[in-house]
Every structure is written in structure tokens, then in C-alpha cells.
PDB file of C-alpha atoms in Angstrom:
ATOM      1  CA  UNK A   1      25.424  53.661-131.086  1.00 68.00           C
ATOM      2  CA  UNK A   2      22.499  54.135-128.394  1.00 78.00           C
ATOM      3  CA  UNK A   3      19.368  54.573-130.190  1.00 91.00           C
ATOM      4  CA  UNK A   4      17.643  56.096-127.115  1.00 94.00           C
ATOM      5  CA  UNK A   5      19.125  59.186-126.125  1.00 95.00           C
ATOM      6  CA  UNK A   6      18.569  61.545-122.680  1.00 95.00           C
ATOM      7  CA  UNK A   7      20.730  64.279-122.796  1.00 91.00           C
ATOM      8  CA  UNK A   8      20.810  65.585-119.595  1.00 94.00           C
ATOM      9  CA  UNK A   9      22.357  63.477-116.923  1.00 94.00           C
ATOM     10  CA  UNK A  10      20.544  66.202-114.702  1.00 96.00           C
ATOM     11  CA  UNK A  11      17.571  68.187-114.157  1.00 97.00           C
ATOM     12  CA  UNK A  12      17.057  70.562-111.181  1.00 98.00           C
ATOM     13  CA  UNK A  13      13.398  72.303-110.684  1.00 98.00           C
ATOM     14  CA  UNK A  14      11.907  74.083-108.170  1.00 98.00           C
ATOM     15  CA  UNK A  15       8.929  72.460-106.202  1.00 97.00           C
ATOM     16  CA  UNK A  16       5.274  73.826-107.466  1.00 97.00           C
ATOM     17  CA  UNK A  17       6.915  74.468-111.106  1.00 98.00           C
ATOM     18  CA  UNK A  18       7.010  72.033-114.105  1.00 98.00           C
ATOM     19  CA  UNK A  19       9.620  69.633-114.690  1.00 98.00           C
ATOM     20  CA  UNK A  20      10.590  68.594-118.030  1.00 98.00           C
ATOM     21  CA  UNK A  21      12.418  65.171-119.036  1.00 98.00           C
ATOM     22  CA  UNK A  22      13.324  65.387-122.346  1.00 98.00           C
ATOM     23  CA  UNK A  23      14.346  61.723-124.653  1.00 98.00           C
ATOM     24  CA  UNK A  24      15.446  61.657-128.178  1.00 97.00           C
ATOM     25  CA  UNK A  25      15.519  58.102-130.471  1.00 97.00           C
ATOM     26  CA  UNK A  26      17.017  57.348-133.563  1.00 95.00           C
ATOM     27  CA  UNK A  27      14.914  54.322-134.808  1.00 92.00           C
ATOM     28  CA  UNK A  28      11.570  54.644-136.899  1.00 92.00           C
ATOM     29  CA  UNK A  29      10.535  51.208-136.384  1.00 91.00           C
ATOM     30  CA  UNK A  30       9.879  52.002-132.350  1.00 92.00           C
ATOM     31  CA  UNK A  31       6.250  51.756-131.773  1.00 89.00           C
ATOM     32  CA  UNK A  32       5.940  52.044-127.871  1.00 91.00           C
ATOM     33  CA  UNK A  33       7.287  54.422-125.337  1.00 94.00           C
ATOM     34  CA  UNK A  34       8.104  54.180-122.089  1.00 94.00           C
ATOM     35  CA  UNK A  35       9.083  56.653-119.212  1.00 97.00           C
ATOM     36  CA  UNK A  36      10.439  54.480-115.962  1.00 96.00           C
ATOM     37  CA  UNK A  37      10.879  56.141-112.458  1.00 97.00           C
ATOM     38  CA  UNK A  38      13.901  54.875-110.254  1.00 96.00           C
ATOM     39  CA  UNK A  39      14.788  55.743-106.181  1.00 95.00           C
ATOM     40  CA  UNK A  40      18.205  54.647-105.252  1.00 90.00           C
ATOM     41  CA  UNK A  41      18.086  51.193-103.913  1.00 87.00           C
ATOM     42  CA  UNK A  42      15.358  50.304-105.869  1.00 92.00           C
ATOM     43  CA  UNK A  43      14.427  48.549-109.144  1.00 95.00           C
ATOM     44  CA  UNK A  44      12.983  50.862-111.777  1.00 95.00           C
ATOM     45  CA  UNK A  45       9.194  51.344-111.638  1.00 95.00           C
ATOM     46  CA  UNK A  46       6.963  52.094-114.950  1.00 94.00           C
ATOM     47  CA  UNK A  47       5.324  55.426-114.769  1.00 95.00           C
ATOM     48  CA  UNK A  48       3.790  56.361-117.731  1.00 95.00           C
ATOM     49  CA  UNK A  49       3.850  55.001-121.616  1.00 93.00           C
ATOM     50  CA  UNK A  50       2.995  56.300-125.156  1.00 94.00           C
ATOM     51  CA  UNK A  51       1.989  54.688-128.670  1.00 92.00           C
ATOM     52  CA  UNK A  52       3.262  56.067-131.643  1.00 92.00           C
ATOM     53  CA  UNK A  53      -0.327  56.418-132.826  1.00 93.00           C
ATOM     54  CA  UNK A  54      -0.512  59.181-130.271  1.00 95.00           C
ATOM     55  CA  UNK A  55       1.102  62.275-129.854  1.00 96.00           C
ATOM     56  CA  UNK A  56      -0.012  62.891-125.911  1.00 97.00           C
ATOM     57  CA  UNK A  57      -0.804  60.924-123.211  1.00 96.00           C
ATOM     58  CA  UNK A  58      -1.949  62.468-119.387  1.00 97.00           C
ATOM     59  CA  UNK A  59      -2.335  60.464-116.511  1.00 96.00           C
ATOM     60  CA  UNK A  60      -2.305  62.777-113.347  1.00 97.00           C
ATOM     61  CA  UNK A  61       0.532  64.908-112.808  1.00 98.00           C
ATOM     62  CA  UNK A  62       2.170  63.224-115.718  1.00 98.00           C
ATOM     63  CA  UNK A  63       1.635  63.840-119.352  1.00 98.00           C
ATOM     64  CA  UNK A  64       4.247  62.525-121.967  1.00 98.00           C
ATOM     65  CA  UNK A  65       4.288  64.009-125.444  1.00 98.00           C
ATOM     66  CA  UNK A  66       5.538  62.012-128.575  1.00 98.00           C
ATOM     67  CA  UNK A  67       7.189  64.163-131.786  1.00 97.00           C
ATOM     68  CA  UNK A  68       7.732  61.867-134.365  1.00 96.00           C
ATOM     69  CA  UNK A  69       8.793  63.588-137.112  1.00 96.00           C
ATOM     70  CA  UNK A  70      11.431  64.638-134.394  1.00 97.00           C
ATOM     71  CA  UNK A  71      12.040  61.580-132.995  1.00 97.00           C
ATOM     72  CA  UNK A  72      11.524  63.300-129.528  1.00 97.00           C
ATOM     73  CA  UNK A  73       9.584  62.212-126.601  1.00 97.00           C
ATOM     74  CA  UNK A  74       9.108  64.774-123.698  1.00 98.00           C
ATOM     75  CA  UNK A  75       8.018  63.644-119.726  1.00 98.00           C
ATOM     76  CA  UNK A  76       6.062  66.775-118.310  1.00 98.00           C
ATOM     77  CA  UNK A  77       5.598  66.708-114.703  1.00 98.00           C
ATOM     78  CA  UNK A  78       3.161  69.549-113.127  1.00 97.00           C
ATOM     79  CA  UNK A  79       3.323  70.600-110.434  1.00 97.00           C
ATOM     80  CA  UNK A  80       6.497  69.023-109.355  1.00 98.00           C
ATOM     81  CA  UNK A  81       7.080  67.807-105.853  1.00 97.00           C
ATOM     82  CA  UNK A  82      10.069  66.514-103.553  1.00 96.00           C
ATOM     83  CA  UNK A  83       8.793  62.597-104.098  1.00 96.00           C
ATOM     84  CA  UNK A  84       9.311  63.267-107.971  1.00 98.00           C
ATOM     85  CA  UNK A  85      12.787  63.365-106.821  1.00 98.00           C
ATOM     86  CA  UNK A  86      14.570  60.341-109.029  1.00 97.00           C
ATOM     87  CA  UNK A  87      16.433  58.910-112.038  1.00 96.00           C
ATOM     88  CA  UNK A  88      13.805  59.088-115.143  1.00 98.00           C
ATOM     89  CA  UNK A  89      14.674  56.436-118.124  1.00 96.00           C
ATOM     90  CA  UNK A  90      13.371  56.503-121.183  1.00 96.00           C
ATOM     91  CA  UNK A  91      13.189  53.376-123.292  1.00 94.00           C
ATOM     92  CA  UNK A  92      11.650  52.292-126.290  1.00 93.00           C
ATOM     93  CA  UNK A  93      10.393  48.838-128.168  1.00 88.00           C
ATOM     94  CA  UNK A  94       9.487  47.982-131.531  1.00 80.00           C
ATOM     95  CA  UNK A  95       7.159  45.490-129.878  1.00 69.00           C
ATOM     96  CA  UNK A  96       9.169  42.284-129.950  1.00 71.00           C
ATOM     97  CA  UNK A  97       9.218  42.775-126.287  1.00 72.00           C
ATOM     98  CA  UNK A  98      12.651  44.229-126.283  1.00 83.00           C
ATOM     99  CA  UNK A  99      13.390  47.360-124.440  1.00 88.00           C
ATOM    100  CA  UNK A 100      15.980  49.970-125.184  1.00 90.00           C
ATOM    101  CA  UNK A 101      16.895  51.972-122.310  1.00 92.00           C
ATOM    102  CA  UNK A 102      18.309  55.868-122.524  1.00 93.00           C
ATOM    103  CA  UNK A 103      21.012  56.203-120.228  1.00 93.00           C
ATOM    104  CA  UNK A 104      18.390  57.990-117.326  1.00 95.00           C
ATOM    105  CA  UNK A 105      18.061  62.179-115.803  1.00 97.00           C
ATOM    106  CA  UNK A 106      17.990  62.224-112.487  1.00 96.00           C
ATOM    107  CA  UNK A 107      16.061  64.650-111.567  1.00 98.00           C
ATOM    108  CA  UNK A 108      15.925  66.699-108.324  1.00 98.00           C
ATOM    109  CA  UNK A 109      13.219  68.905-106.836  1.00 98.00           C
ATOM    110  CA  UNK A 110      14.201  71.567-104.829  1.00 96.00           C
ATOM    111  CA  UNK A 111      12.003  73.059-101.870  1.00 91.00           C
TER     112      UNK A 111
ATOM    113  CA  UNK B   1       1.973  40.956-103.166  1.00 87.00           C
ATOM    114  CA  UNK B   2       2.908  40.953-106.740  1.00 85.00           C
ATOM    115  CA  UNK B   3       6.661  41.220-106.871  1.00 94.00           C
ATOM    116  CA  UNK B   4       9.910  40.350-108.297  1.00 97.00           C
ATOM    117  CA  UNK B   5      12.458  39.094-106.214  1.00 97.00           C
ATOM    118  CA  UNK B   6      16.438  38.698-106.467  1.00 97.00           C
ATOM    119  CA  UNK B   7      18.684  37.698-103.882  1.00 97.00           C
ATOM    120  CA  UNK B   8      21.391  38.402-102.853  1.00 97.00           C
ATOM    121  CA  UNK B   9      21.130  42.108-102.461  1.00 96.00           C
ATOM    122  CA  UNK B  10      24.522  42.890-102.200  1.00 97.00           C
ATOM    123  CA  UNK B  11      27.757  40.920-103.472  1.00 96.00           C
ATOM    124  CA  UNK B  12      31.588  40.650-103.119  1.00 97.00           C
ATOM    125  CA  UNK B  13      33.287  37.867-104.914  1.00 96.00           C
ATOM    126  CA  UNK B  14      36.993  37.073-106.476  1.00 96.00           C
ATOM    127  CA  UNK B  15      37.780  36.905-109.759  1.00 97.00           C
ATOM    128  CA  UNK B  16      36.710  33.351-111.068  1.00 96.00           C
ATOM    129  CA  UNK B  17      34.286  32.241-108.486  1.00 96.00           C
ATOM    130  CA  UNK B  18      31.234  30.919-109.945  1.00 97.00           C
ATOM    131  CA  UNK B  19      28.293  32.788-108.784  1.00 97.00           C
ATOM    132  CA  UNK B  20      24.265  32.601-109.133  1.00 98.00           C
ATOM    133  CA  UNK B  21      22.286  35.608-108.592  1.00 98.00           C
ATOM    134  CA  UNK B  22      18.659  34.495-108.267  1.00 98.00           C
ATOM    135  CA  UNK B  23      15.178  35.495-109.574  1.00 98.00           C
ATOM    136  CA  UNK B  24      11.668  35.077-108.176  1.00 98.00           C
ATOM    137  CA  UNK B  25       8.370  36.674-109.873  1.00 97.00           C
ATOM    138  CA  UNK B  26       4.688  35.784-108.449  1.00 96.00           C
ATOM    139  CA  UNK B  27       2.985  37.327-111.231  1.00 94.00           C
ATOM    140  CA  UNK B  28       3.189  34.316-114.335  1.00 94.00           C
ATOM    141  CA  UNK B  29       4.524  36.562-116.315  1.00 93.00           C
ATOM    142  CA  UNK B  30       5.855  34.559-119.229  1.00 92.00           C
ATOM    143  CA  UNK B  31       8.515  37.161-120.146  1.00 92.00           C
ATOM    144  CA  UNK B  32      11.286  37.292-117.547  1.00 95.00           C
ATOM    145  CA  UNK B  33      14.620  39.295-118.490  1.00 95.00           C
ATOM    146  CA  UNK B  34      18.457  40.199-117.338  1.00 97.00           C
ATOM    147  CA  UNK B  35      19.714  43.983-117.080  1.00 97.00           C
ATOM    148  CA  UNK B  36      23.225  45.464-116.224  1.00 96.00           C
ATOM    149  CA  UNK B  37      23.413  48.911-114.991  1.00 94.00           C
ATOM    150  CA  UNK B  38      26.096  50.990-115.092  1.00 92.00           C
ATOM    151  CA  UNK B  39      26.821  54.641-114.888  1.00 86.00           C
ATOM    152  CA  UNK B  40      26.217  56.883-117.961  1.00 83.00           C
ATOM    153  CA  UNK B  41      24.769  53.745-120.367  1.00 85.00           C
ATOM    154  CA  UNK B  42      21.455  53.069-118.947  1.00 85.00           C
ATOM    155  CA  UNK B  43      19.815  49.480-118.842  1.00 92.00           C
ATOM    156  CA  UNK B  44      21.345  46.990-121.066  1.00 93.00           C
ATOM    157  CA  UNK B  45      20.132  43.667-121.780  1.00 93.00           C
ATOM    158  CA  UNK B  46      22.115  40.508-120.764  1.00 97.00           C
ATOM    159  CA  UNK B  47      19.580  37.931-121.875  1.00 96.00           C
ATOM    160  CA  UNK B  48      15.632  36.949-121.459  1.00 94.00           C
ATOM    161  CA  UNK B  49      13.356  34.803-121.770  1.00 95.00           C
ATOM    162  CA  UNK B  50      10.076  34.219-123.815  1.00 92.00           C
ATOM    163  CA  UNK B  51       8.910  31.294-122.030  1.00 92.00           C
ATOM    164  CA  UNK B  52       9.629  27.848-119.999  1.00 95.00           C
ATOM    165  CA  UNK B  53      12.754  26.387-121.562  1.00 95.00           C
ATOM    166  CA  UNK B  54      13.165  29.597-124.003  1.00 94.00           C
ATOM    167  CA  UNK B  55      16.259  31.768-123.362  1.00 96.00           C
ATOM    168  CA  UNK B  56      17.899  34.160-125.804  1.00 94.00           C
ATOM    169  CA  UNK B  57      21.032  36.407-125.793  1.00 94.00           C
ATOM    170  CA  UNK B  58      20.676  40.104-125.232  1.00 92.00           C
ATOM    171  CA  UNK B  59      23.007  42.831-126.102  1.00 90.00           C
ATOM    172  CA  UNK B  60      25.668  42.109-123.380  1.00 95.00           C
ATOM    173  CA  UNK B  61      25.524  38.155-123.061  1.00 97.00           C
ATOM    174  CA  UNK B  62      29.249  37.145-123.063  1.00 97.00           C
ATOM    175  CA  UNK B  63      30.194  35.752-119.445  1.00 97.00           C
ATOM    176  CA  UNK B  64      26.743  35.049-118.526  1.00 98.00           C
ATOM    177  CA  UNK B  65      24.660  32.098-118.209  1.00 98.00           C
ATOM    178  CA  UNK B  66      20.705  31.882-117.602  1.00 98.00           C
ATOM    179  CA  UNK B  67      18.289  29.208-117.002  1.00 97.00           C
ATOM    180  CA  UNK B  68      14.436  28.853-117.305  1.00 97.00           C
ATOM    181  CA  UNK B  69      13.521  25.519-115.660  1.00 97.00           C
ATOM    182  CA  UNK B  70      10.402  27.116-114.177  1.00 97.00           C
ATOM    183  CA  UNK B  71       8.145  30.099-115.396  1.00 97.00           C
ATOM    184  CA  UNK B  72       8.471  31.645-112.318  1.00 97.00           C
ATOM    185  CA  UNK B  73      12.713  31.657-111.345  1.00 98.00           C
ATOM    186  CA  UNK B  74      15.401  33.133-114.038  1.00 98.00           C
ATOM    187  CA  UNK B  75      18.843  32.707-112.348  1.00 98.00           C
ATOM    188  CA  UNK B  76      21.932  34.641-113.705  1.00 98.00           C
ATOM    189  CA  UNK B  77      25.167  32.194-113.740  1.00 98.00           C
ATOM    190  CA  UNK B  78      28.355  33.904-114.022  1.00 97.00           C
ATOM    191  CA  UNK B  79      31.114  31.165-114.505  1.00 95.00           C
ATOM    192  CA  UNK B  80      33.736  32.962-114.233  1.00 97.00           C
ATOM    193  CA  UNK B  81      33.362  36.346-112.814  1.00 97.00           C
ATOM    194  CA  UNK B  82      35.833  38.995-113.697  1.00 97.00           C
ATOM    195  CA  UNK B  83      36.152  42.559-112.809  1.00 97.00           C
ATOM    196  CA  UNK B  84      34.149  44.371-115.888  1.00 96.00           C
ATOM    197  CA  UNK B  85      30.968  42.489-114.469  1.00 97.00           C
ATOM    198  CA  UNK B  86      30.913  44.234-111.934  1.00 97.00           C
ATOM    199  CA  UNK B  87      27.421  46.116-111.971  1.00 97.00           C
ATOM    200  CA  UNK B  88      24.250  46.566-110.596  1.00 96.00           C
ATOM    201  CA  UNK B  89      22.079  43.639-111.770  1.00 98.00           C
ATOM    202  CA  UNK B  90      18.116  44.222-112.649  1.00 98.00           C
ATOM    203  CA  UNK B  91      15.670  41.416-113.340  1.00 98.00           C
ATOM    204  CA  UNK B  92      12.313  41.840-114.897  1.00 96.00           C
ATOM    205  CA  UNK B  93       9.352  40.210-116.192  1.00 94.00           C
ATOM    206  CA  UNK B  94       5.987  40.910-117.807  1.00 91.00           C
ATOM    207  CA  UNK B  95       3.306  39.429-119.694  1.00 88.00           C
ATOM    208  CA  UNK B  96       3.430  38.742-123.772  1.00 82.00           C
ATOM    209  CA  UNK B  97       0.978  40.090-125.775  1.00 70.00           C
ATOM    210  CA  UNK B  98      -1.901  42.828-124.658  1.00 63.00           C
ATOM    211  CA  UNK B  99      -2.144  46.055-123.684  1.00 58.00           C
ATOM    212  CA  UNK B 100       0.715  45.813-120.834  1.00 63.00           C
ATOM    213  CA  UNK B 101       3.023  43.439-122.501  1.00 64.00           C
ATOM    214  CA  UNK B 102       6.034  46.299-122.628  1.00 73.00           C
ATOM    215  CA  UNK B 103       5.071  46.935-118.987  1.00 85.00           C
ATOM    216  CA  UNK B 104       7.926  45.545-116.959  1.00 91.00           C
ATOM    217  CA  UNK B 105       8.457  44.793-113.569  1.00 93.00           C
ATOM    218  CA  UNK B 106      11.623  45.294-111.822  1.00 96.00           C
ATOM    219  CA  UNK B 107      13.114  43.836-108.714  1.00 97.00           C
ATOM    220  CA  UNK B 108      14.882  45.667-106.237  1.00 96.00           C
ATOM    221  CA  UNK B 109      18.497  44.731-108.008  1.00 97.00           C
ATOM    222  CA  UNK B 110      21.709  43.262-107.066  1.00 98.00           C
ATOM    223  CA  UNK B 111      24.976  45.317-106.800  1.00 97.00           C
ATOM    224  CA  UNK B 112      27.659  42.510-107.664  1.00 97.00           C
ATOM    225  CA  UNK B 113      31.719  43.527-106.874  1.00 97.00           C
ATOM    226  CA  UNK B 114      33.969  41.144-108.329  1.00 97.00           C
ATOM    227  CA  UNK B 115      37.534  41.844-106.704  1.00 96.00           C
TER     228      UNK B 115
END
């Protein structure tokens, strides 16, 4: 049973226009969220992260958005250009240090 | 340059030849940690480590071995490979406690074919 969800294996989005990575999670007791940014070849790279005492956090281009009532996180990327071209993963801890991964969107920007 | 090492990049073994996949991190991070990768199921954890001499079992430990004799090196031991462990292999480390502890850092990952 995977407790962090991302639904779309996909995303496509035209550069200039907003992309959005969307991660759903089944356990209350997650406190900390975290969206990871991977290139092929490469090890997984943190982007951005959220507490669940906040419902929005912005840092550049990147602005995640935490529903809890929902149990929905959303990555919002604006404006969205070719390097934002990757695999996105969503995981979440309930701060014992242990991260659960969704299974990752890759996402692709087109020109 | 703060970074997290693993070696070897690429691997093709035969069933049932021990193999150690190794980990380096420059950082002193105390937390140091085992992923498997594999298509449609995201990151899951093989096992990690707290501290020095303080290994425990993620969700996917069976077949694997790990070692903390250092703070800085986490080697993966497979015993006996076999052909369901073949993956791409992540390892990761951070600090415990503050305002980054959840923050980890990958290396560059090891794709492992067992034959």
C-alpha cells in the first residue's frame, strides 16, 4: 500500500507556461514534505520542502502548496523552462528521519 | 566539494557472486541510508543508519547486508545476488536533528545487473 502517491507517470508543458506536479498521501502523522528533482544518470537532488504547519512555501520559480484536509501536496513551477526537464518525487516523513518516496512524474518541457 | 560518492557506477554480476557496492560522504552527516529504484515504485528503503555502529532494516532489507564501521562509508553487501536485485542503487545521507535533517543527499547511483 504506497502511502505517497503521484499519479501521473507524466507531465508535458509548454516552455513560458506553468507546470504542475501534483502528490497525494495517505498518512496523517506526516509532518514534512519534500519535492526531489532527478536528471537521468544522476542521484536525486532536493528542491524544495514544506511543513505541515504551512500551507505554501515559494522559493523562486518554485512554490509548493500543502492541502491537508486533502492530503494533497501540489509542486508549481512558473515559468517553466527546458532545464525543469526531469523526474519530480515526492516523499514524505513523520520526522523519524524516514522518507517515503511517491513513485516520481517525469516531467518534460517542450520548446 | 560536498558530495556523496558510490562506486562502481555500473555493474554486471552472476547469480551468487558476492558483491559490495560502496559509499563515501564528506559532509559528517550522521544519517547515511540505502535506496532501490525501480520503475513505477519510486525510492524504497533497503536499510540506514543513525550513527557509527547503528544500522537498521528498511522496507526492502532481505538479501542485503550493510556496515557502519566509519561515519563517513556505508557499504551495501549483497551475499548472494540474484536476479530480482537487480536495480538502480541510491545512497544518501544527512544530518539528524535541525532545520535540514529530512534534507538528503544523493549520490550519483549504481545500476547493478545480476545475470
Amino acid at each position: 500500500d504506497q502511502q505517497v502517491k503521484q499519479n501521473s507517470p507524466s507531465l508535458s508543458v509548454q516552455e513560458g507556461r506553468i507546470s504542475i506536479l501534483n502528490c497525494d498521501y495517505t498518512n496523517s502523522m506526516f509532518d514534512y514534505f519534500l519535492w526531489y528533482k532527478k536528471y537521468p544518470a544522476e542521484g536525486p537532488t532536493f528542491l524544495i520542502s514544506i511543513s505541515s504547519i504551512k500551507d505554501k512555501n515559494e522559493d523562486g520559480r518554485f512554490t509548493v502548496f500543502l492541502n491537508k484536509s486533502a492530503k494533497h501536496l501540489s509542486l508549481h513551477i512558473v515559468p517553466s523552462q527546458p532545464g525543469d526537464s526531469a523526474v519530480y518525487f515526492c516523499a514524505a516523513t513523520d520526522s523519524n528521519y524516514q522518507l517515503i518516496w511517491g513513485a516520481g512524474t517525469k516531467l518534460i518541457i517542450k520548446p | 566539494e560536498a558530495q556523496v560518492t558510490q562506486n562502481p557506477r555500473y555493474l554486471i554480476t552472476v547469480t551468487g557472486k558476492k558483491l559490495t557496492v560502496t559509499c563515501s560522504q564528506n559532509m559528517n552527516h550522521e544519517y547515511m541510508s540505502w535506496y532501490r529504484q525501480d520503475p513505477g515504485l519510486g525510492l524504497r528503503q533497503i536499510y540506514y543508519s543513525m550513527n557509527v555502529e547503528v544500522t537498521d532494516k528498511g522496507d526492502v532489507p532481505e538479501g542485503y547486508k550493510v556496515s557502519r564501521k566509519e561515519k563517513r562509508n556505508f557499504p551495501l553487501i549483497l551475499e548472494s545476488p540474484s536476479p530480482n536485485q537487480t536495480s538502480l542503487y541510491f545512497c544518501a545521507s544527512s544530518f539528524i536533528g535541525g532545520r535540514n535533517a529530512n534534507e538528503q543527499f544523493f549520490g550519483p547511483g549504481t545500476r547493478l545487473t545480476v545475470l
